[in-house]
């Protein structure tokens, strides 16, 4: 990273401290589940680890206010144990939240603001890929009651609700169950996440939905050509809906050659140039990615994003929006309680 002047460094640290920093995606819960062949390593939220990317001590160091903890179950197309795995993750999430003084579970934007005022971090539950719903809308309501406030309908494979980007159904239209899920989520007040959807399903969602939706962890295809990233047309449409996209740190989605914190901020620049500063945020994908960009080795390095935004002469207001203000705005518009 380019070194900042003393004044720039002070400005970056002040803004980062002041900000409600929101990260809309990580896969850390998997690493807290009891030992199995898939997750040989068991960590604790409260213990600083040499492994992985997120734990509470490193969150505090990185100045993250709200971490969305995704429940991910779908490594292959069919997941018979998805519901059981997700329920164990719900238990793990609340267990870890209750075991640690410095973090609370939240379900709504007021809770996020209150945590910040109390000097605490907070965790929000989400589902990545609708496998745990087992094709049944009633389970959407059950997970809502368990505190889940954000959901994506597919990971990389096909679910009864939508197609993930590996599984392009012919024409890849959103199935009827996906349409019903959108209606039910609007009724409940859940944040709809389009990350991982096929382009076809993205466009169906954009046609059907009136409420803002987010891409919790997706970058720009124009900056790094990958199907997990959004095209400029998609970004413009997401912005027209009042939505936000969280910048993903997975090197393959940041830069084909070399991923760095500067290249992550190049994606932010691209979105701001295209649709203004109201539609971009952070969605690290920490603990779901094997390697990390230079300068973003784990969550403790989050202030490097702020440093780079300061170096590029973003205004205070825009920096606060990008670090979390934009996501908080969508949460306020969508989440009811
Ligand atoms: Zn993902």
mmCIF file of N, CA and C in Angstrom, residues 175-265:
data_model
loop_
_atom_site.group_PDB
_atom_site.id
_atom_site.type_symbol
_atom_site.label_atom_id
_atom_site.label_comp_id
_atom_site.label_asym_id
_atom_site.label_seq_id
_atom_site.Cartn_x
_atom_site.Cartn_y
_atom_site.Cartn_z
ATOM 1 N N UNK A 175 -37.863 -19.905 -11.233
ATOM 2 C CA UNK A 175 -39.046 -20.761 -11.138
ATOM 3 C C UNK A 175 -40.140 -20.131 -10.264
ATOM 4 N N UNK A 176 -41.338 -20.684 -10.355
ATOM 5 C CA UNK A 176 -42.479 -20.145 -9.617
ATOM 6 C C UNK A 176 -42.183 -20.045 -8.108
ATOM 7 N N UNK A 177 -41.478 -21.050 -7.583
ATOM 8 C CA UNK A 177 -41.163 -21.034 -6.149
ATOM 9 C C UNK A 177 -40.270 -19.839 -5.793
ATOM 10 N N UNK A 178 -39.390 -19.450 -6.718
ATOM 11 C CA UNK A 178 -38.547 -18.272 -6.501
ATOM 12 C C UNK A 178 -39.377 -17.005 -6.441
ATOM 13 N N UNK A 179 -40.369 -16.930 -7.310
ATOM 14 C CA UNK A 179 -41.266 -15.771 -7.325
ATOM 15 C C UNK A 179 -42.024 -15.697 -5.989
ATOM 16 N N UNK A 180 -42.502 -16.863 -5.530
ATOM 17 C CA UNK A 180 -43.206 -16.903 -4.235
ATOM 18 C C UNK A 180 -42.290 -16.486 -3.090
ATOM 19 N N UNK A 181 -41.019 -16.903 -3.165
ATOM 20 C CA UNK A 181 -40.060 -16.546 -2.102
ATOM 21 C C UNK A 181 -39.869 -15.029 -2.054
ATOM 22 N N UNK A 182 -39.802 -14.392 -3.225
ATOM 23 C CA UNK A 182 -39.660 -12.933 -3.267
ATOM 24 C C UNK A 182 -40.851 -12.276 -2.563
ATOM 25 N N UNK A 183 -42.061 -12.740 -2.901
ATOM 26 C CA UNK A 183 -43.269 -12.146 -2.306
ATOM 27 C C UNK A 183 -43.283 -12.341 -0.795
ATOM 28 N N UNK A 184 -42.912 -13.551 -0.365
ATOM 29 C CA UNK A 184 -42.924 -13.851 1.077
ATOM 30 C C UNK A 184 -41.857 -13.013 1.807
ATOM 31 N N UNK A 185 -40.684 -12.867 1.190
ATOM 32 C CA UNK A 185 -39.619 -12.081 1.825
ATOM 33 C C UNK A 185 -40.015 -10.616 1.921
ATOM 34 N N UNK A 186 -40.699 -10.089 0.900
ATOM 35 C CA UNK A 186 -41.170 -8.699 0.958
ATOM 36 C C UNK A 186 -42.167 -8.529 2.097
ATOM 37 N N UNK A 187 -43.041 -9.532 2.247
ATOM 38 C CA UNK A 187 -44.050 -9.482 3.304
ATOM 39 C C UNK A 187 -43.386 -9.504 4.689
ATOM 40 N N UNK A 188 -42.393 -10.390 4.842
ATOM 41 C CA UNK A 188 -41.730 -10.535 6.142
ATOM 42 C C UNK A 188 -40.799 -9.361 6.443
ATOM 43 N N UNK A 189 -40.211 -8.787 5.388
ATOM 44 C CA UNK A 189 -39.179 -7.773 5.586
ATOM 45 C C UNK A 189 -37.808 -8.419 5.697
ATOM 46 N N UNK A 190 -37.457 -9.191 4.671
ATOM 47 C CA UNK A 190 -36.127 -9.828 4.611
ATOM 48 C C UNK A 190 -35.365 -9.253 3.425
ATOM 49 N N UNK A 191 -34.055 -9.101 3.589
ATOM 50 C CA UNK A 191 -33.217 -8.536 2.524
ATOM 51 C C UNK A 191 -32.935 -9.609 1.476
ATOM 52 N N UNK A 192 -33.262 -9.308 0.228
ATOM 53 C CA UNK A 192 -33.060 -10.249 -0.877
ATOM 54 C C UNK A 192 -31.668 -10.049 -1.467
ATOM 55 N N UNK A 193 -30.926 -11.162 -1.565
ATOM 56 C CA UNK A 193 -29.524 -11.108 -1.994
ATOM 57 C C UNK A 193 -29.369 -11.819 -3.347
ATOM 58 N N UNK A 194 -28.898 -11.103 -4.367
ATOM 59 C CA UNK A 194 -28.771 -11.703 -5.716
ATOM 60 C C UNK A 194 -27.392 -12.293 -6.011
ATOM 61 N N UNK A 195 -26.433 -12.190 -5.075
ATOM 62 C CA UNK A 195 -25.106 -12.774 -5.336
ATOM 63 C C UNK A 195 -25.256 -14.261 -5.634
ATOM 64 N N UNK A 196 -24.509 -14.744 -6.605
ATOM 65 C CA UNK A 196 -24.475 -16.152 -7.031
ATOM 66 C C UNK A 196 -25.553 -16.530 -8.056
ATOM 67 N N UNK A 197 -26.568 -15.703 -8.262
ATOM 68 C CA UNK A 197 -27.611 -16.058 -9.228
ATOM 69 C C UNK A 197 -27.064 -16.019 -10.654
ATOM 70 N N UNK A 198 -27.688 -16.779 -11.549
ATOM 71 C CA UNK A 198 -27.378 -16.650 -12.980
ATOM 72 C C UNK A 198 -27.860 -15.279 -13.455
ATOM 73 N N UNK A 199 -27.314 -14.847 -14.579
ATOM 74 C CA UNK A 199 -27.753 -13.558 -15.136
ATOM 75 C C UNK A 199 -29.260 -13.573 -15.387
ATOM 76 N N UNK A 200 -29.776 -14.699 -15.919
ATOM 77 C CA UNK A 200 -31.208 -14.806 -16.218
ATOM 78 C C UNK A 200 -32.059 -14.606 -14.974
ATOM 79 N N UNK A 201 -31.674 -15.274 -13.875
ATOM 80 C CA UNK A 201 -32.439 -15.140 -12.632
ATOM 81 C C UNK A 201 -32.311 -13.724 -12.070
ATOM 82 N N UNK A 202 -31.108 -13.116 -12.200
ATOM 83 C CA UNK A 202 -30.944 -11.725 -11.754
ATOM 84 C C UNK A 202 -31.996 -10.841 -12.414
ATOM 85 N N UNK A 203 -32.127 -10.984 -13.746
ATOM 86 C CA UNK A 203 -33.034 -10.093 -14.479
ATOM 87 C C UNK A 203 -34.491 -10.356 -14.107
ATOM 88 N N UNK A 204 -34.829 -11.621 -13.837
ATOM 89 C CA UNK A 204 -36.196 -11.914 -13.392
ATOM 90 C C UNK A 204 -36.474 -11.248 -12.042
ATOM 91 N N UNK A 205 -35.506 -11.350 -11.129
ATOM 92 C CA UNK A 205 -35.668 -10.712 -9.811
ATOM 93 C C UNK A 205 -35.868 -9.207 -9.989
ATOM 94 N N UNK A 206 -35.009 -8.603 -10.836
ATOM 95 C CA UNK A 206 -35.088 -7.147 -11.041
ATOM 96 C C UNK A 206 -36.438 -6.744 -11.632
ATOM 97 N N UNK A 207 -37.017 -7.612 -12.490
ATOM 98 C CA UNK A 207 -38.332 -7.327 -13.079
ATOM 99 C C UNK A 207 -39.443 -7.406 -12.041
ATOM 100 N N UNK A 208 -39.332 -8.392 -11.159
ATOM 101 C CA UNK A 208 -40.430 -8.663 -10.221
ATOM 102 C C UNK A 208 -40.392 -7.738 -9.013
ATOM 103 N N UNK A 209 -39.180 -7.510 -8.495
ATOM 104 C CA UNK A 209 -39.070 -6.798 -7.209
ATOM 105 C C UNK A 209 -39.218 -5.288 -7.363
ATOM 106 N N UNK A 210 -39.948 -4.695 -6.423
ATOM 107 C CA UNK A 210 -39.987 -3.239 -6.362
ATOM 108 C C UNK A 210 -39.068 -2.720 -5.255
ATOM 109 N N UNK A 211 -38.944 -3.502 -4.178
ATOM 110 C CA UNK A 211 -38.111 -3.105 -3.040
ATOM 111 C C UNK A 211 -36.627 -3.166 -3.442
ATOM 112 N N UNK A 212 -35.783 -2.426 -2.714
ATOM 113 C CA UNK A 212 -34.342 -2.555 -2.971
ATOM 114 C C UNK A 212 -33.864 -3.981 -2.689
ATOM 115 N N UNK A 213 -32.904 -4.450 -3.458
ATOM 116 C CA UNK A 213 -32.239 -5.724 -3.154
ATOM 117 C C UNK A 213 -30.739 -5.494 -3.173
ATOM 118 N N UNK A 214 -30.013 -6.451 -2.624
ATOM 119 C CA UNK A 214 -28.559 -6.284 -2.570
ATOM 120 C C UNK A 214 -27.854 -7.439 -3.285
ATOM 121 N N UNK A 215 -26.581 -7.199 -3.616
ATOM 122 C CA UNK A 215 -25.675 -8.284 -3.999
ATOM 123 C C UNK A 215 -24.651 -8.305 -2.865
ATOM 124 N N UNK A 216 -24.824 -9.234 -1.922
ATOM 125 C CA UNK A 216 -24.065 -9.153 -0.660
ATOM 126 C C UNK A 216 -22.564 -9.293 -0.848
ATOM 127 N N UNK A 217 -22.141 -10.035 -1.884
ATOM 128 C CA UNK A 217 -20.698 -10.199 -2.121
ATOM 129 C C UNK A 217 -20.421 -10.438 -3.606
ATOM 130 N N UNK A 218 -20.516 -9.355 -4.392
ATOM 131 C CA UNK A 218 -20.262 -9.413 -5.838
ATOM 132 C C UNK A 218 -19.563 -8.135 -6.301
ATOM 133 N N UNK A 219 -18.667 -8.287 -7.268
ATOM 134 C CA UNK A 219 -17.915 -7.138 -7.798
ATOM 135 C C UNK A 219 -18.359 -6.801 -9.223
ATOM 136 N N UNK A 220 -17.509 -6.053 -9.935
ATOM 137 C CA UNK A 220 -17.858 -5.544 -11.275
ATOM 138 C C UNK A 220 -17.213 -6.391 -12.372
ATOM 139 N N UNK A 221 -18.031 -6.877 -13.309
ATOM 140 C CA UNK A 221 -17.510 -7.695 -14.402
ATOM 141 C C UNK A 221 -16.637 -6.867 -15.344
ATOM 142 N N UNK A 222 -16.917 -5.576 -15.422
ATOM 143 C CA UNK A 222 -16.124 -4.707 -16.296
ATOM 144 C C UNK A 222 -14.686 -4.543 -15.782
ATOM 145 N N UNK A 223 -14.500 -4.647 -14.469
ATOM 146 C CA UNK A 223 -13.163 -4.496 -13.883
ATOM 147 C C UNK A 223 -12.458 -5.844 -13.837
ATOM 148 N N UNK A 224 -13.202 -6.910 -13.551
ATOM 149 C CA UNK A 224 -12.643 -8.270 -13.524
ATOM 150 C C UNK A 224 -13.693 -9.215 -14.106
ATOM 151 N N UNK A 225 -13.371 -9.766 -15.270
ATOM 152 C CA UNK A 225 -14.353 -10.531 -16.035
ATOM 153 C C UNK A 225 -14.590 -11.907 -15.412
ATOM 154 N N UNK A 226 -15.642 -12.024 -14.617
ATOM 155 C CA UNK A 226 -16.014 -13.285 -13.982
ATOM 156 C C UNK A 226 -17.531 -13.287 -13.833
ATOM 157 N N UNK A 227 -18.155 -14.461 -14.082
ATOM 158 C CA UNK A 227 -19.622 -14.528 -14.022
ATOM 159 C C UNK A 227 -20.203 -14.247 -12.636
ATOM 160 N N UNK A 228 -19.386 -14.364 -11.583
ATOM 161 C CA UNK A 228 -19.863 -14.014 -10.233
ATOM 162 C C UNK A 228 -19.963 -12.493 -10.045
ATOM 163 N N UNK A 229 -19.363 -11.744 -10.963
ATOM 164 C CA UNK A 229 -19.441 -10.276 -10.882
ATOM 165 C C UNK A 229 -20.601 -9.754 -11.726
ATOM 166 N N UNK A 230 -21.035 -8.536 -11.450
ATOM 167 C CA UNK A 230 -22.188 -7.955 -12.147
ATOM 168 C C UNK A 230 -21.740 -7.092 -13.328
ATOM 169 N N UNK A 231 -22.518 -7.165 -14.416
ATOM 170 C CA UNK A 231 -22.252 -6.302 -15.569
ATOM 171 C C UNK A 231 -22.694 -4.879 -15.235
ATOM 172 N N UNK A 232 -22.242 -3.931 -16.047
ATOM 173 C CA UNK A 232 -22.633 -2.536 -15.811
ATOM 174 C C UNK A 232 -24.151 -2.360 -15.876
ATOM 175 N N UNK A 233 -24.811 -3.087 -16.796
ATOM 176 C CA UNK A 233 -26.287 -3.020 -16.882
ATOM 177 C C UNK A 233 -26.929 -3.488 -15.582
ATOM 178 N N UNK A 234 -26.391 -4.572 -15.024
ATOM 179 C CA UNK A 234 -26.935 -5.087 -13.757
ATOM 180 C C UNK A 234 -26.709 -4.081 -12.624
ATOM 181 N N UNK A 235 -25.524 -3.484 -12.593
ATOM 182 C CA UNK A 235 -25.205 -2.521 -11.526
ATOM 183 C C UNK A 235 -26.153 -1.320 -11.613
ATOM 184 N N UNK A 236 -26.388 -0.849 -12.835
ATOM 185 C CA UNK A 236 -27.290 0.286 -13.027
ATOM 186 C C UNK A 236 -28.707 -0.070 -12.568
ATOM 187 N N UNK A 237 -29.140 -1.298 -12.897
ATOM 188 C CA UNK A 237 -30.484 -1.737 -12.504
ATOM 189 C C UNK A 237 -30.589 -1.893 -10.987
ATOM 190 N N UNK A 238 -29.566 -2.512 -10.383
ATOM 191 C CA UNK A 238 -29.539 -2.646 -8.913
ATOM 192 C C UNK A 238 -29.626 -1.265 -8.252
ATOM 193 N N UNK A 239 -28.901 -0.298 -8.826
ATOM 194 C CA UNK A 239 -28.931 1.064 -8.285
ATOM 195 C C UNK A 239 -30.301 1.712 -8.480
ATOM 196 N N UNK A 240 -30.923 1.481 -9.645
ATOM 197 C CA UNK A 240 -32.281 2.010 -9.888
ATOM 198 C C UNK A 240 -33.267 1.505 -8.841
ATOM 199 N N UNK A 241 -33.034 0.303 -8.331
ATOM 200 C CA UNK A 241 -33.885 -0.266 -7.280
ATOM 201 C C UNK A 241 -33.504 0.252 -5.890
ATOM 202 N N UNK A 242 -32.467 1.068 -5.825
ATOM 203 C CA UNK A 242 -32.004 1.566 -4.521
ATOM 204 C C UNK A 242 -31.129 0.575 -3.785
ATOM 205 N N UNK A 243 -30.598 -0.418 -4.495
ATOM 206 C CA UNK A 243 -29.822 -1.474 -3.852
ATOM 207 C C UNK A 243 -28.353 -1.132 -3.639
ATOM 208 N N UNK A 244 -27.631 -2.094 -3.048
ATOM 209 C CA UNK A 244 -26.213 -1.924 -2.723
ATOM 210 C C UNK A 244 -25.491 -3.231 -3.038
ATOM 211 N N UNK A 245 -24.253 -3.138 -3.514
ATOM 212 C CA UNK A 245 -23.438 -4.346 -3.680
ATOM 213 C C UNK A 245 -22.209 -4.300 -2.769
ATOM 214 N N UNK A 246 -21.966 -5.419 -2.084
ATOM 215 C CA UNK A 246 -20.840 -5.516 -1.146
ATOM 216 C C UNK A 246 -19.611 -6.049 -1.862
ATOM 217 N N UNK A 247 -18.494 -5.344 -1.695
ATOM 218 C CA UNK A 247 -17.275 -5.733 -2.413
ATOM 219 C C UNK A 247 -16.670 -7.006 -1.841
ATOM 220 N N UNK A 248 -16.500 -7.977 -2.737
ATOM 221 C CA UNK A 248 -15.997 -9.303 -2.401
ATOM 222 C C UNK A 248 -14.464 -9.291 -2.527
ATOM 223 N N UNK A 249 -13.780 -9.910 -1.540
ATOM 224 C CA UNK A 249 -12.315 -9.904 -1.559
ATOM 225 C C UNK A 249 -11.724 -11.163 -2.211
ATOM 226 N N UNK A 250 -12.556 -12.078 -2.712
ATOM 227 C CA UNK A 250 -12.016 -13.284 -3.358
ATOM 228 C C UNK A 250 -11.132 -12.867 -4.532
ATOM 229 N N UNK A 251 -9.831 -13.244 -4.502
ATOM 230 C CA UNK A 251 -8.924 -12.770 -5.550
ATOM 231 C C UNK A 251 -9.446 -12.980 -6.966
ATOM 232 N N UNK A 252 -10.106 -14.121 -7.241
ATOM 233 C CA UNK A 252 -10.585 -14.399 -8.604
ATOM 234 C C UNK A 252 -11.627 -13.391 -9.074
ATOM 235 N N UNK A 253 -12.317 -12.753 -8.137
ATOM 236 C CA UNK A 253 -13.342 -11.768 -8.499
ATOM 237 C C UNK A 253 -12.799 -10.329 -8.454
ATOM 238 N N UNK A 254 -11.565 -10.184 -7.951
ATOM 239 C CA UNK A 254 -10.975 -8.842 -7.806
ATOM 240 C C UNK A 254 -10.087 -8.523 -9.004
ATOM 241 N N UNK A 255 -9.176 -9.447 -9.314
ATOM 242 C CA UNK A 255 -8.240 -9.228 -10.425
ATOM 243 C C UNK A 255 -7.650 -10.563 -10.863
ATOM 244 N N UNK A 256 -7.656 -10.831 -12.148
ATOM 245 C CA UNK A 256 -7.134 -12.106 -12.672
ATOM 246 C C UNK A 256 -5.624 -12.239 -12.399
ATOM 247 N N UNK A 257 -4.924 -11.106 -12.399
ATOM 248 C CA UNK A 257 -3.464 -11.144 -12.250
ATOM 249 C C UNK A 257 -3.071 -11.090 -10.784
ATOM 250 N N UNK A 258 -3.398 -9.956 -10.150
ATOM 251 C CA UNK A 258 -2.964 -9.798 -8.765
ATOM 252 C C UNK A 258 -3.987 -8.980 -7.972
ATOM 253 N N UNK A 259 -4.554 -9.606 -6.947
ATOM 254 C CA UNK A 259 -5.566 -8.924 -6.130
ATOM 255 C C UNK A 259 -4.885 -8.152 -5.005
ATOM 256 N N UNK A 260 -5.259 -6.892 -4.883
ATOM 257 C CA UNK A 260 -4.721 -6.041 -3.826
ATOM 258 C C UNK A 260 -5.861 -5.185 -3.295
ATOM 259 N N UNK A 261 -5.626 -4.527 -2.164
ATOM 260 C CA UNK A 261 -6.646 -3.630 -1.633
ATOM 261 C C UNK A 261 -6.934 -2.508 -2.636
ATOM 262 N N UNK A 262 -5.899 -2.066 -3.346
ATOM 263 C CA UNK A 262 -6.097 -1.014 -4.360
ATOM 264 C C UNK A 262 -7.054 -1.495 -5.463
ATOM 265 N N UNK A 263 -6.899 -2.756 -5.878
ATOM 266 C CA UNK A 263 -7.787 -3.279 -6.934
ATOM 267 C C UNK A 263 -9.223 -3.427 -6.428
ATOM 268 N N UNK A 264 -9.399 -3.772 -5.138
ATOM 269 C CA UNK A 264 -10.757 -3.798 -4.562
ATOM 270 C C UNK A 264 -11.363 -2.397 -4.661
ATOM 271 N N UNK A 265 -10.575 -1.396 -4.337
ATOM 272 C CA UNK A 265 -11.096 -0.023 -4.388
ATOM 273 C C UNK A 265 -11.309 0.425 -5.844
#
